Structure formats: C-alpha cells, structure tokens
Short mmCIF file of C-alpha atoms and ligand atoms in Angstrom, two decimals:
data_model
loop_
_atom_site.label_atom_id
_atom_site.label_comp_id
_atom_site.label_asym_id
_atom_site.label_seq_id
_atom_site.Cartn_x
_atom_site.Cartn_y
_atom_site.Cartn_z
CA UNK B 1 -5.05 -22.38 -12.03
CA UNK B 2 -1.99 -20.16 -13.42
CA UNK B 3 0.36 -19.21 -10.74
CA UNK B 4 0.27 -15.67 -11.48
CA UNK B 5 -3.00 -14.93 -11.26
CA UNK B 6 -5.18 -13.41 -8.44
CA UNK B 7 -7.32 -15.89 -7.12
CA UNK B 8 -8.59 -13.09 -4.27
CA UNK B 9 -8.99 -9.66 -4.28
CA UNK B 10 -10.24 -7.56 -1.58
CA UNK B 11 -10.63 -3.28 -1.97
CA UNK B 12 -11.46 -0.81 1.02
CA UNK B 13 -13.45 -3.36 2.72
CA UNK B 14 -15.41 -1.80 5.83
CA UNK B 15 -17.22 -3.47 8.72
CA UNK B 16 -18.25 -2.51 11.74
CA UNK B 17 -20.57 -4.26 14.43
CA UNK B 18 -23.88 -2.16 16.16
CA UNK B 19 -25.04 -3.93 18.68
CA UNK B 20 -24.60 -3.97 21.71
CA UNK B 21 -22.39 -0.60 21.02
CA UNK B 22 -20.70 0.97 17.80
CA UNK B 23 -17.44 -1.13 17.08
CA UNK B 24 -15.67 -0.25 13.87
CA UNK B 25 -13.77 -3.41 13.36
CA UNK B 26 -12.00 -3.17 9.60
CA UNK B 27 -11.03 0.68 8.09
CA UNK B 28 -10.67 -0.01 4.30
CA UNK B 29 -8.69 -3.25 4.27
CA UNK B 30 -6.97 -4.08 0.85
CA UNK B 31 -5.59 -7.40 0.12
CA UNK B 32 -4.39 -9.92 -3.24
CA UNK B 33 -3.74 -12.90 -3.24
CA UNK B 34 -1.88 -14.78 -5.84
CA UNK B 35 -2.69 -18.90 -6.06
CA UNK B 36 0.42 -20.53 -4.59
CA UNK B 37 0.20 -17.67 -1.91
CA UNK B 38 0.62 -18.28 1.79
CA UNK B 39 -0.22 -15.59 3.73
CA UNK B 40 -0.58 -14.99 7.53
CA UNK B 41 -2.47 -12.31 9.17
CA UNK B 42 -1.23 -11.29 12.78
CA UNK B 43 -2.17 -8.81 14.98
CA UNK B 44 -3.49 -8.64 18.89
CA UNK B 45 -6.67 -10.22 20.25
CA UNK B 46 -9.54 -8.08 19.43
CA UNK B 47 -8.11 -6.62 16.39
CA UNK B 48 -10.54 -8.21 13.72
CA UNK B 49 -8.66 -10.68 12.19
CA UNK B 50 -11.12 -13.62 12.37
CA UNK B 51 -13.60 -10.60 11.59
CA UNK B 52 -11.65 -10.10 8.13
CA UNK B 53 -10.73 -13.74 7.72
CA UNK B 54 -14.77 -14.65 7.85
CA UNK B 55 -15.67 -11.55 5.68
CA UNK B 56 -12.49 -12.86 2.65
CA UNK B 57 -14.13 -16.20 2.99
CA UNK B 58 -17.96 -15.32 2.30
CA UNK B 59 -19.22 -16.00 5.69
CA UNK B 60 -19.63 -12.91 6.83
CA UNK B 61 -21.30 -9.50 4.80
CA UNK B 62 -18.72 -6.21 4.49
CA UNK B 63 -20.47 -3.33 5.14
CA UNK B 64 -18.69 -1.53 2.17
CA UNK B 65 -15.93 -2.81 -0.30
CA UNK B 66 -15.21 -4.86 -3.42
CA UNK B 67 -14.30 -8.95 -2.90
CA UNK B 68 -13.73 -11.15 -5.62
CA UNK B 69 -13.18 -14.20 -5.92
CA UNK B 70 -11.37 -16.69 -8.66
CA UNK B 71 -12.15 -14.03 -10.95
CA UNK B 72 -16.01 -13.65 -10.11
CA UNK B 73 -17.52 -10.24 -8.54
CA UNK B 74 -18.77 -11.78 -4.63
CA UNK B 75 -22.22 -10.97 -4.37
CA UNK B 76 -25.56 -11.62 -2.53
CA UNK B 77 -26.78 -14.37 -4.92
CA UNK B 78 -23.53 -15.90 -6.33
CA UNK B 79 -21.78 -17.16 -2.99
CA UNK B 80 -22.63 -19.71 -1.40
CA UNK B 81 -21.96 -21.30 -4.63
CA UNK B 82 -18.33 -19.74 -4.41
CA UNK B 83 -17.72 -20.91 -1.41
CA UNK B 84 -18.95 -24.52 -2.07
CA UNK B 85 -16.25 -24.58 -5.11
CA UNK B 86 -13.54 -22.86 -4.25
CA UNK B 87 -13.06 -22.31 -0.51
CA UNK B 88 -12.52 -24.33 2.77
CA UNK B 89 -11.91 -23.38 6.48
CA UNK B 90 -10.10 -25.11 9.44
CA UNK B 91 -10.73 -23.17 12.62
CA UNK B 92 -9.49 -23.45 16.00
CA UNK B 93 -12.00 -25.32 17.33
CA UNK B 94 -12.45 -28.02 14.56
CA UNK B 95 -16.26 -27.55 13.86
CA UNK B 96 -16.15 -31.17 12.93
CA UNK B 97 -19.34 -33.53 13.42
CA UNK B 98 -18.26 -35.42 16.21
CA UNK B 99 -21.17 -38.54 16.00
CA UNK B 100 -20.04 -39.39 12.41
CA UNK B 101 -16.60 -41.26 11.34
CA UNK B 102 -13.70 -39.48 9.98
CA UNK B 103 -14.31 -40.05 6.43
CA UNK B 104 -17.94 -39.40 7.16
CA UNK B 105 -16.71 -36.03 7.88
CA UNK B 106 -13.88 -35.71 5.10
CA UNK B 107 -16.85 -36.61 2.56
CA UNK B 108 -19.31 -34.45 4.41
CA UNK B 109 -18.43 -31.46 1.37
CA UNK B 110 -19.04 -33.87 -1.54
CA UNK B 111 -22.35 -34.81 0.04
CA UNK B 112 -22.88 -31.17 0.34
CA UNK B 113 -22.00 -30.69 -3.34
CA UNK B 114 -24.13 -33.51 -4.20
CA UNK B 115 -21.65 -35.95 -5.28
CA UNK B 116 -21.57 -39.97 -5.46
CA UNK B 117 -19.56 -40.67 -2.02
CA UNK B 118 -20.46 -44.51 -2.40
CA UNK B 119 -17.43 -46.79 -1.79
CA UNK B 120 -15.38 -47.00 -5.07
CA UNK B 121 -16.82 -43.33 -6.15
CA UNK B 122 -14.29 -40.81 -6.85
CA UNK B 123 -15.33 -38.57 -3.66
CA UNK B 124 -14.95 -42.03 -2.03
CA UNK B 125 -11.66 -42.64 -3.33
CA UNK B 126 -10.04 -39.56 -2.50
CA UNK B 127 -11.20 -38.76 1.12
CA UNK B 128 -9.30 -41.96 1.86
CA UNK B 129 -6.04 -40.52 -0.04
CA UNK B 130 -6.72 -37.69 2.12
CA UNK B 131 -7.72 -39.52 5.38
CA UNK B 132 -3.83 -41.65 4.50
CA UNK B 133 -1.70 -38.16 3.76
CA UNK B 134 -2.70 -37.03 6.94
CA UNK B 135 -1.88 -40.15 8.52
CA UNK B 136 -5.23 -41.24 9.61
CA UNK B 137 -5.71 -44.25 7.48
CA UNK B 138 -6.54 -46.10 10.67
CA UNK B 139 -8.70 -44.20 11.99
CA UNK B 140 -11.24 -43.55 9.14
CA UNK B 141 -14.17 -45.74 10.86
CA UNK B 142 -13.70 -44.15 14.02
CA UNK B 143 -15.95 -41.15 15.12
CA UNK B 144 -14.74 -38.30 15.80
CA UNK B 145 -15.36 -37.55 19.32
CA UNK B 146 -12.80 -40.55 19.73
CA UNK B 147 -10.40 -38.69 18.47
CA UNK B 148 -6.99 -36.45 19.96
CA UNK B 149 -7.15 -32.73 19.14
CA UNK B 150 -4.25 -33.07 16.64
CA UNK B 151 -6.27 -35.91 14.94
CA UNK B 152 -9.47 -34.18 14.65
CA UNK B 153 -7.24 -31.03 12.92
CA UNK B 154 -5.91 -33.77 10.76
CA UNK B 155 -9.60 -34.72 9.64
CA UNK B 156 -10.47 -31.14 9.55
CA UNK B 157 -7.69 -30.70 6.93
CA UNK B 158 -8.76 -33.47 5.08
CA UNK B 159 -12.09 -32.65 4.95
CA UNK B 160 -10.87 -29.16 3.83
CA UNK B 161 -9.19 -30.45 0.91
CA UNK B 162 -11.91 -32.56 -0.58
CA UNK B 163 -13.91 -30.21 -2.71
CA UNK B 164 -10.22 -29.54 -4.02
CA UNK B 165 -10.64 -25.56 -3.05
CA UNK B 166 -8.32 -22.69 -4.80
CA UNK B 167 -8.18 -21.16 -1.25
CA UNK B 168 -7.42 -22.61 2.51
CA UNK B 169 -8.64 -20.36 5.28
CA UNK B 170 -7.01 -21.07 8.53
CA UNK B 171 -8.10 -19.70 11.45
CA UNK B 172 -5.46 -20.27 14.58
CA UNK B 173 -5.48 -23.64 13.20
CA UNK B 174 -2.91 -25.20 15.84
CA UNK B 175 -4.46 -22.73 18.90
CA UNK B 176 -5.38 -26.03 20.80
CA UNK B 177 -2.68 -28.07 19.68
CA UNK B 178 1.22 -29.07 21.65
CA UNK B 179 3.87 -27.53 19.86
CA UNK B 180 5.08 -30.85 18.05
CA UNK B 181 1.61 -31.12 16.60
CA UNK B 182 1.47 -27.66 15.55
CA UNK B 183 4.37 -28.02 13.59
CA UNK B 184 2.91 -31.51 11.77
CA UNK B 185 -0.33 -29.19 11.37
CA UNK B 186 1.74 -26.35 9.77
CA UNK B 187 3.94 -28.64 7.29
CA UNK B 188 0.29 -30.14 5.84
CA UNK B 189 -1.38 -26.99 5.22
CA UNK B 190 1.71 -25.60 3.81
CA UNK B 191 2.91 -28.91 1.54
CA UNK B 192 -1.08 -28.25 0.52
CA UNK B 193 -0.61 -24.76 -1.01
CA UNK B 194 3.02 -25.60 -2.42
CA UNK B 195 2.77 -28.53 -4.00
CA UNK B 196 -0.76 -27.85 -5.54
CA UNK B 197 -0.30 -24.01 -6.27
CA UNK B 198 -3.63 -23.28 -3.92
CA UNK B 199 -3.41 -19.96 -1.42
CA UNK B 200 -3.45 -20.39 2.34
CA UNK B 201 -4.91 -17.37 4.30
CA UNK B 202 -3.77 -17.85 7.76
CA UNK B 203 -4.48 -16.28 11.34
CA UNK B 204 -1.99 -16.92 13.95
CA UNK B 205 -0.35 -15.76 17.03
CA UNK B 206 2.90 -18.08 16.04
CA UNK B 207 5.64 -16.36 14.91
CA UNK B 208 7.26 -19.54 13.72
CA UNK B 209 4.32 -20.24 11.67
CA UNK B 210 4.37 -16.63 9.89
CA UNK B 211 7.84 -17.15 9.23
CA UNK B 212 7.02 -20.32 7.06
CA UNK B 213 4.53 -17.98 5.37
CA UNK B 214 5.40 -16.02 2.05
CA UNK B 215 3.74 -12.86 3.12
CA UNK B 216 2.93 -11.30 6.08
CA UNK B 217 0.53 -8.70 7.21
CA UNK B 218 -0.65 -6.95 10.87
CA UNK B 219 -4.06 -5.82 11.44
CA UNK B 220 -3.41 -2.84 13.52
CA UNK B 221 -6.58 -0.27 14.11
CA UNK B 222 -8.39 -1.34 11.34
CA UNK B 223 -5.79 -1.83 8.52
CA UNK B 224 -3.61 -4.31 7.32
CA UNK B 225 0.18 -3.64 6.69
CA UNK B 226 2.69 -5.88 5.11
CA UNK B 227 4.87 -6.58 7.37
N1 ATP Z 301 -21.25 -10.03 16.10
C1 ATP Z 301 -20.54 -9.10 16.77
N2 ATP Z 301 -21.15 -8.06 17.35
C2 ATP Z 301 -20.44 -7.11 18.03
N3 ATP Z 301 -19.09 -7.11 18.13
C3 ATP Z 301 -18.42 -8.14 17.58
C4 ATP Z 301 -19.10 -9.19 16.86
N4 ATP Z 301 -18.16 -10.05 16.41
C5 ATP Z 301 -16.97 -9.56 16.80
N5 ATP Z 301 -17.13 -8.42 17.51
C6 ATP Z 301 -16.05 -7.59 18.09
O1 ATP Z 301 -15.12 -7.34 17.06
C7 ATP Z 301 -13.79 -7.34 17.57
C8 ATP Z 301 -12.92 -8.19 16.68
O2 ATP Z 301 -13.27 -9.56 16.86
P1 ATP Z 301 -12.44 -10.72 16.17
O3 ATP Z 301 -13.01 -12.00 16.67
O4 ATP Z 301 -12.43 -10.51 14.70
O5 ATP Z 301 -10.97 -10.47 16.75
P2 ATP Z 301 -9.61 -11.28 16.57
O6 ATP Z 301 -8.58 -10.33 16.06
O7 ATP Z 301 -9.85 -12.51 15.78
O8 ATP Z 301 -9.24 -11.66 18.08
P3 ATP Z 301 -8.55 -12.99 18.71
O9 ATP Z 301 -7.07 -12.90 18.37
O10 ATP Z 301 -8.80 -12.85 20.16
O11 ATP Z 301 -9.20 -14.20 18.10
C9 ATP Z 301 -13.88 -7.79 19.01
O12 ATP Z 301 -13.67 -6.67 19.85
C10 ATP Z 301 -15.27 -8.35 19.16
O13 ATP Z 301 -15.81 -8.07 20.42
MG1 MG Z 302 -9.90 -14.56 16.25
#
C-alpha cells in the first residue's frame, strides 16, 4: 500500500457506556493514520484508551462518528470482513489458545480465513518464517501454556502478522513483560511497521516506548491531543 495514504480514519467518534451508571468515555475523537505510521496513545488509567483502541479496531460499536478503514466506509455488515483482512491485535494478556502449539496458534488466522495451513502450504510456510523472526523456531511444537510470558507475546506477534494486516493494534503489549523483554517486544512490532510500511496503533504507559513512536497523542477527558 502507498506510503502516503490513509489507511485509518476516524471523525468525532463518541461512546459512552450505560450501565451500571452514565460514563461518557470518548468526546469526538479524531484520528489519521498514514501506513508506515506508528502511533502511541497515552493517557491515565481509566481514560478510554483501550475503549478507543477496541472501537479503531472494529471490536467495539461508536455510538456516533465516521471510521474507515483502508479506504472502505466501517459499517454493520462490512467488518468483520475488515478486520479478518486488514487488522490484528496483541493485548496485554496474550489471548492466545494455550492447549494448541505455537504455530497452531500463529496459523489459527489462516484457518479462520479459510486457508490451506497443511505442511508445505503457503500459510504453512510463513507462520514458520514468522515463528523463526521472532526467535521461536524451537518452540513451534510446544503448546502454549509451556511457554514464558515474553514467548507467548512473541507467538502473539507472530500470529498477528500472518493474515499480513495493513494495521497492528497493540494494547500495553509489554504490560506483563521485564524490561529487557519489553524492549525485544518493542523492536519487533516496530521493525514490523518500518520495514513493511504497515501502521502500529499502540497503548502504553512507557515513555520509552512512545518515544520510539512517530506520533504521539494523550487521551485526556475524552479527546485526543498530539502531543
Ligand atoms: N462495558 C463497560 N460498561 C461500563 N463502563 C465501562 C465498560 N468498559 C469500560 N468502561 C469504563 O470506561 C472507562 C475507560 O475504560 P478503558 O478500559 O478504556 O480505560 P483505559 O484508559 O484503557 O485504562 P487502563 O490504562 O487502566 O487500561 C473506565 O472507567 C471503565 O470503567
Ligand atoms: Mg486499557
């Protein structure tokens, strides 16, 4: 995808949350994001940036605003199919499947997507690239529950990158992880947006880690600023 184009773009995007009590999270956030961005939201606990990070990545409904997406108009009926295609999430907490192996779970979004993942396929093929640039080669076969935090973010990333997506959505990716690993976690997701021309939408507390960002914004009451 051309460097210079918008690959998100977000416009007065609302939410707020009823139950149990009124809670108006997100007060007419606007955001675009070039491909090649990388771009970390900040802001204190509570604020709404997983909130606004779920709501740019489809998995959570707006309750006003405009989102689009690799040049397509986000609706109702159009994506899950977007997000299949073009986006991926780490979170905090890995989310991975922790009976199956490592590759099991790095192919678990070409099985989703209906792909050949038998041995020699293409799918096949590049989940073990992947499974190797995050230096897990040896640990493909194991499941994941085996695994060290900073190797189940590593299979996490991996599995990420497999549908080849035009956008990365990190949540507090290295939240759980020693500050050696973080930094391993940090070079990988960046390396992934530079050297393929993909966006990275980030959440962090790290200060470091914004700093290795090309833009960054605070939520603060509702609305992001550059910062
Ligand atoms: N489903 C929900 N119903 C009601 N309130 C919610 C719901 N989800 C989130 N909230 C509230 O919205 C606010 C923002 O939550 P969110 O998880 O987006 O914050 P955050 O900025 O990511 O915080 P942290 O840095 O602690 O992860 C919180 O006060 C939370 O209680
Ligand atoms: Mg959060």
């Amino acid at each position: 995808m051309n460097s210079q184009k918008p690959v998100l773009k977000a416009k007065a995007i609302h939410k707020a949350f009823y139950n149990p009590a009124l809670v108006q999270i997100l007060k007419g956030v606007d955001l675009t994001i070039m491909c090649g961005d990388t771009v970390a939201i900040m802001g204190r606990s509570g604020e709404g940036k997983s909130t606004l990070l779920q709501i740019l990545g489809t998995l959570e409904t707006a309750c006003s605003g405009y989102l689009e997406i690799a040049s397509q108009t986000v609706n109702n009926f159009n994506k899950s199919k977007i997000r299949n295609k073009n986006l991926a999430f780490i979170f905090q907490s890995f989310h991975l499947l922790e009976d199956y192996t490592a590759l099991e779970n790095v192919l678990m979004p070409a099985s989703i997507a209906r792909s050949n993942i038998s041995p020699g396929s293409p799918a096949y093929n590049r989940a073990c690239q992947l499974l190797e640039k995050v230096g897990l080669d040896s640990r493909k076969h194991f499941n994941t529950k085996l695994l060290s935090g900073g190797e189940k973010q590593r299979v996490a990333i991996a599995r990420a990158l497999c549908n080849d997506p035009d956008i990365l959505f990190a949540d507090e990716p290295s939240g759980n992880l020693d500050k050696q690993t973080s930094q391993y976690i940090h070079e990988l997701l960046l390396d992934f947006a530079h050297n393929q021309g993909k966006a990275l939408i980030l959440v962090t507390h790290d200060a470091d880690l914004a700093a290795m960002c090309s833009r960054r914004f605070r939520l603060c009451e509702g609305i992001l600023v550059a910062e």
